CSV table of N, CA and C in Angstrom, one decimal:
chain,number,residue,atom,x,y,z
A,81,MET,N,1.0,-1.4,0.0
A,81,MET,CA,0.2,0.1,0.0
A,81,MET,C,0.8,1.5,-0.2
A,82,VAL,N,2.2,1.1,0.6
A,82,VAL,CA,2.9,2.5,1.3
A,82,VAL,C,3.8,2.9,-0.6
A,83,TYR,N,4.2,1.3,-1.2
A,83,TYR,CA,5.1,1.3,-2.3
A,83,TYR,C,3.6,2.0,-3.0
A,84,LYS,N,2.6,1.6,-3.3
A,84,LYS,CA,1.9,2.5,-4.2
A,84,LYS,C,1.3,3.4,-4.4
A,85,GLU,N,1.4,4.0,-3.3
A,85,GLU,CA,1.4,5.9,-2.7
A,85,GLU,C,2.3,6.7,-3.5
A,86,LEU,N,3.4,5.7,-2.8
A,86,LEU,CA,4.9,6.6,-3.2
A,86,LEU,C,5.1,6.6,-4.7
A,87,LYS,N,4.5,5.7,-5.6
A,87,LYS,CA,4.5,5.7,-7.4
A,87,LYS,C,3.6,6.4,-7.4
A,88,GLU,N,2.4,6.7,-6.9
A,88,GLU,CA,1.6,7.5,-7.6
A,88,GLU,C,2.2,9.3,-7.1
A,89,ASN,N,2.9,9.1,-5.8
A,89,ASN,CA,3.6,10.8,-5.6
A,89,ASN,C,4.6,11.1,-6.3
A,90,LYS,N,5.2,10.1,-7.2
A,90,LYS,CA,6.1,10.1,-7.8
A,90,LYS,C,6.0,10.6,-9.3
A,91,LYS,N,4.8,10.5,-9.7
A,91,LYS,CA,4.4,10.8,-11.2
A,91,LYS,C,4.2,12.4,-11.3
A,92,SER,N,3.5,12.3,-10.0
A,92,SER,CA,3.1,13.8,-9.5
A,92,SER,C,4.0,14.7,-9.6
A,93,ILE,N,5.2,14.5,-9.1
A,93,ILE,CA,6.7,15.1,-8.9
A,93,ILE,C,7.3,16.0,-10.0
A,94,ILE,N,6.9,14.9,-10.9
A,94,ILE,CA,7.8,15.0,-12.3
A,94,ILE,C,7.3,16.9,-13.3
A,95,PRO,N,6.1,16.9,-13.0
A,95,PRO,CA,5.8,18.0,-13.7
A,95,PRO,C,6.2,19.4,-12.9
A,96,ASN,N,6.2,19.1,-11.5
A,96,ASN,CA,7.0,20.1,-10.4
A,96,ASN,C,8.2,20.4,-10.9
A,97,LYS,N,9.0,19.6,-11.0
A,97,LYS,CA,10.8,19.7,-11.3
A,97,LYS,C,10.8,20.4,-12.6
A,98,LEU,N,9.6,19.8,-13.2
A,98,LEU,CA,10.0,21.1,-14.6
A,98,LEU,C,9.7,22.1,-14.6
A,99,SER,N,8.2,22.5,-13.8
A,99,SER,CA,8.2,23.7,-14.0
A,99,SER,C,9.2,24.9,-13.0
A,100,ALA,N,10.1,23.9,-12.0
A,100,ALA,CA,10.6,24.7,-11.3
A,100,ALA,C,11.8,25.0,-11.5
A,101,ALA,N,12.3,24.1,-12.5
A,101,ALA,CA,14.0,24.1,-13.4
A,101,ALA,C,13.5,25.0,-14.2
A,102,LEU,N,12.2,25.2,-14.9
A,102,LEU,CA,12.1,26.4,-16.1
A,102,LEU,C,12.1,27.9,-15.3
A,103,ILE,N,11.7,27.8,-14.2
A,103,ILE,CA,11.3,29.3,-13.1
A,103,ILE,C,13.1,29.7,-12.7
A,104,CYS,N,13.9,28.4,-12.6
A,104,CYS,CA,15.2,28.8,-12.2
A,104,CYS,C,16.1,29.1,-13.3
A,105,ALA,N,15.4,28.9,-14.1
A,105,ALA,CA,16.3,29.1,-15.5
A,105,ALA,C,15.7,30.4,-16.2
A,106,VAL,N,15.0,30.9,-16.1
A,106,VAL,CA,14.2,32.1,-16.5
A,106,VAL,C,14.7,33.1,-15.6
A,107,PHE,N,15.0,32.9,-14.2
A,107,PHE,CA,15.3,33.9,-13.2
A,107,PHE,C,17.0,34.1,-13.2
A,108,VAL,N,17.5,32.8,-13.8
A,108,VAL,CA,18.9,33.2,-13.9
A,108,VAL,C,19.1,34.0,-15.5
A,109,LEU,N,18.7,33.7,-16.4
A,109,LEU,CA,18.5,34.6,-17.3
A,109,LEU,C,18.4,35.8,-17.1
A,110,LEU,N,17.6,36.1,-16.6
A,110,LEU,CA,17.2,37.5,-16.1
A,110,LEU,C,18.2,38.2,-15.6
A,111,ILE,N,18.7,37.5,-14.2
A,111,ILE,CA,20.0,38.0,-13.6
A,111,ILE,C,21.0,38.1,-14.8
A,112,PHE,N,21.4,37.2,-15.0
A,112,PHE,CA,22.7,37.6,-16.8
A,112,PHE,C,22.1,38.7,-17.2
A,113,SER,N,20.9,38.6,-17.9
A,113,SER,CA,21.3,39.7,-18.9
A,113,SER,C,21.2,41.2,-18.6
A,114,GLY,N,20.7,41.3,-16.7
A,114,GLY,CA,20.7,42.4,-16.2
A,114,GLY,C,22.4,42.6,-15.9
A,115,PHE,N,23.2,41.9,-15.7
A,115,PHE,CA,24.7,41.9,-15.6
A,115,PHE,C,25.0,42.3,-17.1
A,116,LEU,N,24.7,41.7,-18.4
A,116,LEU,CA,25.3,42.1,-19.1
A,116,LEU,C,25.1,43.5,-20.2
A,117,VAL,N,23.9,44.0,-19.8
A,117,VAL,CA,23.4,45.4,-20.0
A,117,VAL,C,24.1,46.2,-19.1
A,118,SER,N,24.4,46.1,-17.4
A,118,SER,CA,24.9,47.0,-16.7
A,118,SER,C,26.3,47.0,-17.2
A,119,ARG,N,26.9,45.4,-17.4
A,119,ARG,CA,28.2,45.7,-18.2
A,119,ARG,C,28.9,46.5,-18.6
A,120,PHE,N,27.9,46.5,-20.2
A,120,PHE,CA,28.5,47.0,-21.4
A,120,PHE,C,27.8,48.4,-21.7
A,121,ASP,N,26.7,48.9,-20.8
A,121,ASP,CA,26.3,50.3,-20.5
A,121,ASP,C,27.0,51.6,-20.7
A,122,VAL,N,26.7,52.5,-21.3
A,122,VAL,CA,27.5,53.5,-21.2
A,122,VAL,C,27.1,54.5,-19.9
A,123,ASP,N,28.2,54.8,-19.2
A,123,ASP,CA,27.9,55.6,-18.2
A,123,ASP,C,27.7,56.8,-18.6
A,124,ARG,N,26.5,57.4,-17.6
A,124,ARG,CA,26.0,59.3,-17.6
A,124,ARG,C,26.6,59.6,-17.0
A,125,THR,N,27.2,61.0,-17.2
A,125,THR,CA,27.6,61.7,-16.1
A,125,THR,C,26.7,62.6,-15.6
A,126,VAL,N,25.3,63.3,-16.1
A,126,VAL,CA,24.7,64.0,-15.5
A,126,VAL,C,23.2,63.4,-15.6
A,127,SER,N,22.7,63.8,-14.7
A,127,SER,CA,20.9,63.5,-14.6
A,127,SER,C,20.2,64.7,-15.1
A,128,VAL,N,19.8,65.0,-15.8
A,128,VAL,CA,18.5,65.9,-16.3
A,128,VAL,C,17.4,66.1,-15.2
A,129,LYS,N,16.7,65.2,-14.7
A,129,LYS,CA,15.9,65.4,-14.4
A,129,LYS,C,15.8,65.7,-13.0
A,130,GLU,N,17.4,65.1,-12.0
A,130,GLU,CA,17.3,65.9,-11.0
A,130,GLU,C,18.7,66.6,-10.6
A,131,ASN,N,19.2,67.4,-11.7
A,131,ASN,CA,19.4,68.0,-12.4
A,131,ASN,C,20.9,68.2,-11.2
A,132,ARG,N,21.8,67.0,-11.2
A,132,ARG,CA,22.9,67.1,-10.5
A,132,ARG,C,23.9,66.0,-11.4
A,133,THR,N,25.0,66.3,-11.0
A,133,THR,CA,26.0,65.2,-11.6
A,133,THR,C,26.0,64.1,-11.4
A,134,LEU,N,26.5,63.0,-11.7
A,134,LEU,CA,26.2,61.7,-11.3
A,134,LEU,C,27.7,61.3,-10.7
A,135,ALA,N,27.5,60.4,-10.0
A,135,ALA,CA,28.6,59.4,-9.4
A,135,ALA,C,29.6,59.3,-10.1
A,136,ALA,N,30.8,59.2,-10.6
A,136,ALA,CA,31.8,58.8,-11.4
A,136,ALA,C,32.3,57.5,-10.8
A,137,LYS,N,32.3,56.5,-11.5
A,137,LYS,CA,33.4,55.0,-10.8
A,137,LYS,C,34.6,55.4,-10.3
A,138,PRO,N,34.6,54.5,-9.2
A,138,PRO,CA,35.8,55.1,-8.1
A,138,PRO,C,36.8,54.4,-8.5
A,139,LYS,N,38.4,54.6,-8.4
A,139,LYS,CA,39.5,54.1,-8.4
A,139,LYS,C,39.5,53.2,-7.4
A,140,ILE,N,39.6,52.1,-7.7
A,140,ILE,CA,40.3,51.2,-6.5
A,140,ILE,C,41.9,51.0,-5.9
A,141,SER,N,42.4,51.3,-4.8
A,141,SER,CA,43.4,50.9,-4.2
A,141,SER,C,43.8,50.7,-3.0
A,142,ILE,N,44.5,49.9,-2.7
A,142,ILE,CA,44.3,49.3,-1.3
A,142,ILE,C,44.3,49.9,-0.2
A,143,VAL,N,44.5,51.4,-0.1
A,143,VAL,CA,43.9,51.9,1.2
A,143,VAL,C,42.3,52.3,0.9
A,144,THR,N,41.7,52.5,-0.1
A,144,THR,CA,40.3,52.9,-0.1
A,144,THR,C,39.6,51.4,-0.1
A,145,PHE,N,40.4,50.2,-0.5
A,145,PHE,CA,39.8,49.4,-0.4
A,145,PHE,C,39.4,48.3,1.4
A,146,PHE,N,40.5,49.0,1.8
A,146,PHE,CA,40.7,48.5,3.4
A,146,PHE,C,40.0,49.5,4.3
A,147,ASN,N,40.1,50.6,3.7
A,147,ASN,CA,39.6,51.8,5.0
A,147,ASN,C,37.7,51.7,4.5
A,148,GLY,N,37.4,51.1,3.6
A,148,GLY,CA,35.7,51.0,3.3
A,148,GLY,C,35.3,52.4,2.8
A,149,SER,N,36.1,53.1,2.1
A,149,SER,CA,35.7,54.1,1.0
A,149,SER,C,35.5,53.9,-0.4
A,150,PHE,N,36.2,52.7,-0.7
A,150,PHE,CA,35.8,52.1,-2.0
A,150,PHE,C,34.7,52.1,-2.2
A,151,SER,N,34.1,50.9,-1.1
A,151,SER,CA,32.5,50.1,-1.4
A,151,SER,C,31.3,51.7,-1.4
A,152,GLU,N,31.7,52.4,-0.4
A,152,GLU,CA,30.8,53.3,-0.5
A,152,GLU,C,30.7,53.9,-1.7
A,153,ASP,N,31.9,54.5,-2.0
A,153,ASP,CA,31.9,55.5,-3.7
A,153,ASP,C,31.5,54.3,-4.7
A,154,PHE,N,31.5,52.9,-4.4
A,154,PHE,CA,31.0,52.4,-5.7
A,154,PHE,C,29.3,52.4,-5.6
A,155,ASP,N,29.2,52.0,-4.3
A,155,ASP,CA,27.4,51.8,-4.0
A,155,ASP,C,26.7,53.1,-4.6
A,156,GLU,N,27.5,54.5,-4.1
A,156,GLU,CA,26.9,55.6,-5.1
A,156,GLU,C,26.9,55.9,-6.5
A,157,TYR,N,28.2,54.6,-7.0
A,157,TYR,CA,28.2,55.0,-8.5
A,157,TYR,C,27.1,54.2,-9.3
A,158,PHE,N,27.3,52.8,-8.5
A,158,PHE,CA,26.3,52.1,-9.1
A,158,PHE,C,24.5,52.1,-8.8
A,159,SER,N,24.3,53.1,-8.0
A,159,SER,CA,23.1,53.4,-7.9
A,159,SER,C,22.5,54.5,-8.9
A,160,ASP,N,23.7,55.5,-9.2
A,160,ASP,CA,23.4,56.3,-10.0
A,160,ASP,C,23.4,55.6,-11.3
A,161,THR,N,24.5,54.8,-11.9
A,161,THR,CA,24.4,54.4,-13.0
A,161,THR,C,23.5,53.3,-13.8
A,162,PHE,N,22.7,52.5,-12.4
A,162,PHE,CA,21.6,51.4,-13.1
A,162,PHE,C,21.1,51.4,-13.9
A,163,PRO,N,21.2,50.3,-15.2
A,163,PRO,CA,20.5,50.3,-16.2
A,163,PRO,C,18.9,50.4,-16.0
A,164,PHE,N,18.6,51.1,-17.0
A,164,PHE,CA,17.0,52.0,-17.0
A,164,PHE,C,16.5,52.8,-15.7
A,165,ARG,N,17.8,53.4,-15.2
A,165,ARG,CA,17.7,54.3,-14.0
A,165,ARG,C,16.3,55.2,-14.2
A,166,ASP,N,16.5,55.8,-14.9
A,166,ASP,CA,15.7,56.6,-15.3
A,166,ASP,C,14.1,56.4,-15.5
A,167,GLY,N,14.0,55.5,-15.9
A,167,GLY,CA,12.4,54.5,-16.6
A,167,GLY,C,11.6,54.3,-15.0
A,168,PHE,N,12.8,53.8,-14.1
A,168,PHE,CA,12.2,53.0,-12.7
A,168,PHE,C,12.0,54.4,-11.8
A,169,LEU,N,13.2,55.6,-11.8
A,169,LEU,CA,12.4,57.0,-11.0
A,169,LEU,C,10.8,57.0,-11.7
A,170,ASP,N,10.7,57.1,-12.8
A,170,ASP,CA,9.3,57.6,-13.6
A,170,ASP,C,8.1,56.4,-13.0
A,171,ILE,N,8.6,55.2,-12.9
A,171,ILE,CA,7.4,54.5,-12.0
A,171,ILE,C,7.5,54.6,-10.9
A,172,ASN,N,8.4,54.9,-10.2
A,172,ASN,CA,8.3,55.3,-9.1
A,172,ASN,C,7.6,56.4,-8.5
A,173,ALA,N,8.0,57.3,-9.3
A,173,ALA,CA,6.9,58.9,-9.1
A,173,ALA,C,5.5,58.7,-9.7
A,174,GLY,N,5.4,57.4,-10.5
A,174,GLY,CA,3.9,57.7,-10.8
A,174,GLY,C,3.4,56.5,-9.9
A,175,LEU,N,3.7,55.6,-9.5
A,175,LEU,CA,3.0,55.4,-7.9
A,175,LEU,C,3.0,55.4,-7.4
A,176,SER,N,4.0,56.9,-6.6
A,176,SER,CA,4.0,57.6,-5.3
A,176,SER,C,2.6,58.7,-5.6
A,177,ASP,N,2.4,58.8,-7.1
A,177,ASP,CA,1.5,60.1,-7.0
A,177,ASP,C,-0.2,59.2,-6.9
A,178,PHE,N,0.2,58.2,-7.8
A,178,PHE,CA,-1.2,57.6,-7.8
A,178,PHE,C,-1.4,56.7,-6.3
A,179,PHE,N,-0.5,56.7,-5.5
A,179,PHE,CA,-1.3,56.0,-4.2
A,179,PHE,C,-1.0,57.0,-3.0
A,180,SER,N,-0.7,58.1,-3.3
A,180,SER,CA,-0.3,59.1,-2.0
A,180,SER,C,-1.5,60.4,-2.5
A,181,LYS,N,-1.9,60.8,-1.3
A,181,LYS,CA,-2.7,61.7,-1.5
A,181,LYS,C,-2.5,63.6,-1.9
A,182,ASN,N,-1.3,63.2,-2.1
A,182,ASN,CA,-0.4,64.7,-2.4
A,182,ASN,C,0.4,64.3,-3.9
A,183,SER,N,0.2,65.2,-4.5
A,183,SER,CA,1.1,64.9,-5.9
A,183,SER,C,2.3,64.8,-6.3
A,184,GLY,N,3.2,65.3,-4.7
A,184,GLY,CA,4.5,65.2,-3.9
A,184,GLY,C,5.5,66.0,-4.6
A,185,ARG,N,5.4,66.4,-5.9
A,185,ARG,CA,6.6,67.3,-6.3
A,185,ARG,C,6.9,68.4,-6.5
A,186,ASP,N,5.7,69.0,-7.3
A,186,ASP,CA,5.2,70.6,-6.8
A,186,ASP,C,4.3,71.1,-5.8
A,187,ASP,N,3.9,70.1,-5.1
A,187,ASP,CA,3.3,71.2,-3.9
A,187,ASP,C,4.2,71.4,-2.8
A,188,MET,N,3.9,72.6,-2.1
A,188,MET,CA,5.0,72.7,-1.0
A,188,MET,C,3.8,73.1,-0.1
A,189,VAL,N,4.6,72.6,1.1
A,189,VAL,CA,3.6,72.8,2.6
A,189,VAL,C,4.6,73.7,3.2
A,190,LEU,N,3.6,74.3,4.2
A,190,LEU,CA,4.5,75.5,4.9
A,190,LEU,C,4.0,75.2,5.8
A,191,VAL,N,4.6,75.8,6.9
A,191,VAL,CA,4.1,75.4,8.6
A,191,VAL,C,4.7,76.6,9.5
A,192,GLU,N,3.8,76.6,10.4
A,192,GLU,CA,4.0,77.8,11.1
A,192,GLU,C,4.2,77.8,12.3
A,193,LYS,N,5.6,78.0,13.2
A,193,LYS,CA,5.6,77.5,14.2
A,193,LYS,C,5.0,78.0,15.2
A,194,GLN,N,4.5,77.7,16.1
A,194,GLN,CA,3.6,78.4,17.1
A,194,GLN,C,4.1,77.6,18.7
A,195,ASP,N,3.6,76.6,19.2
A,195,ASP,CA,4.2,76.1,20.3
A,195,ASP,C,5.1,74.8,20.1
A,196,LYS,N,5.6,74.4,20.9
A,196,LYS,CA,6.3,73.3,21.0
A,196,LYS,C,5.3,71.8,20.8
A,197,ASP,N,4.3,72.2,21.6
A,197,ASP,CA,3.3,71.1,21.6
A,197,ASP,C,2.9,70.9,20.3
A,198,ASP,N,2.7,71.9,19.5
A,198,ASP,CA,1.9,71.3,18.2
A,198,ASP,C,2.8,70.4,16.9
A,199,PHE,N,3.9,70.1,17.7
A,199,PHE,CA,4.8,69.4,17.1
A,199,PHE,C,5.1,68.0,18.2
A,200,ALA,N,4.4,67.4,18.9
A,200,ALA,CA,4.6,66.2,20.1
A,200,ALA,C,5.8,66.6,20.9
A,201,GLY,N,5.9,68.0,20.9
A,201,GLY,CA,7.4,68.3,21.8
A,201,GLY,C,8.2,68.6,21.3
A,202,GLN,N,8.5,67.9,20.0
A,202,GLN,CA,9.8,68.4,18.9
A,202,GLN,C,10.1,69.5,18.6
A,203,ASN,N,11.2,70.1,18.5
A,203,ASN,CA,11.6,71.4,18.3
A,203,ASN,C,11.3,71.2,17.0
A,204,ILE,N,11.0,72.1,16.1
A,204,ILE,CA,11.3,72.3,14.9
A,204,ILE,C,12.5,73.4,14.0
A,205,ASP,N,13.4,73.5,15.3
A,205,ASP,CA,14.6,74.6,14.6
A,205,ASP,C,15.5,74.0,14.0
């Protein structure tokens, strides 16, 4: 009886293995294609949308590697030169506008200081 149940379960496992292998292959393909795009993409130096210069690729040396400044600089560089960065920023802005009650970018909120109790005892100076 137990052997028969195991044999039936084994038949149902095979499609699950195939779908799991397919999902893993698609995931690896997406990660690898993202690596290729990132590797061969031309780095921009200026962001027109943010009106600022983007971080340059840091130079590695023994000193910067061991004091941790290289990893911090590389993190900033990669954040600034991420593939399709402007598209992701547009999507984020659109989702923020959709899910928030304020439009966020063009609106300004002015707060007049009255008493400390207005801000739960916090000083806003």
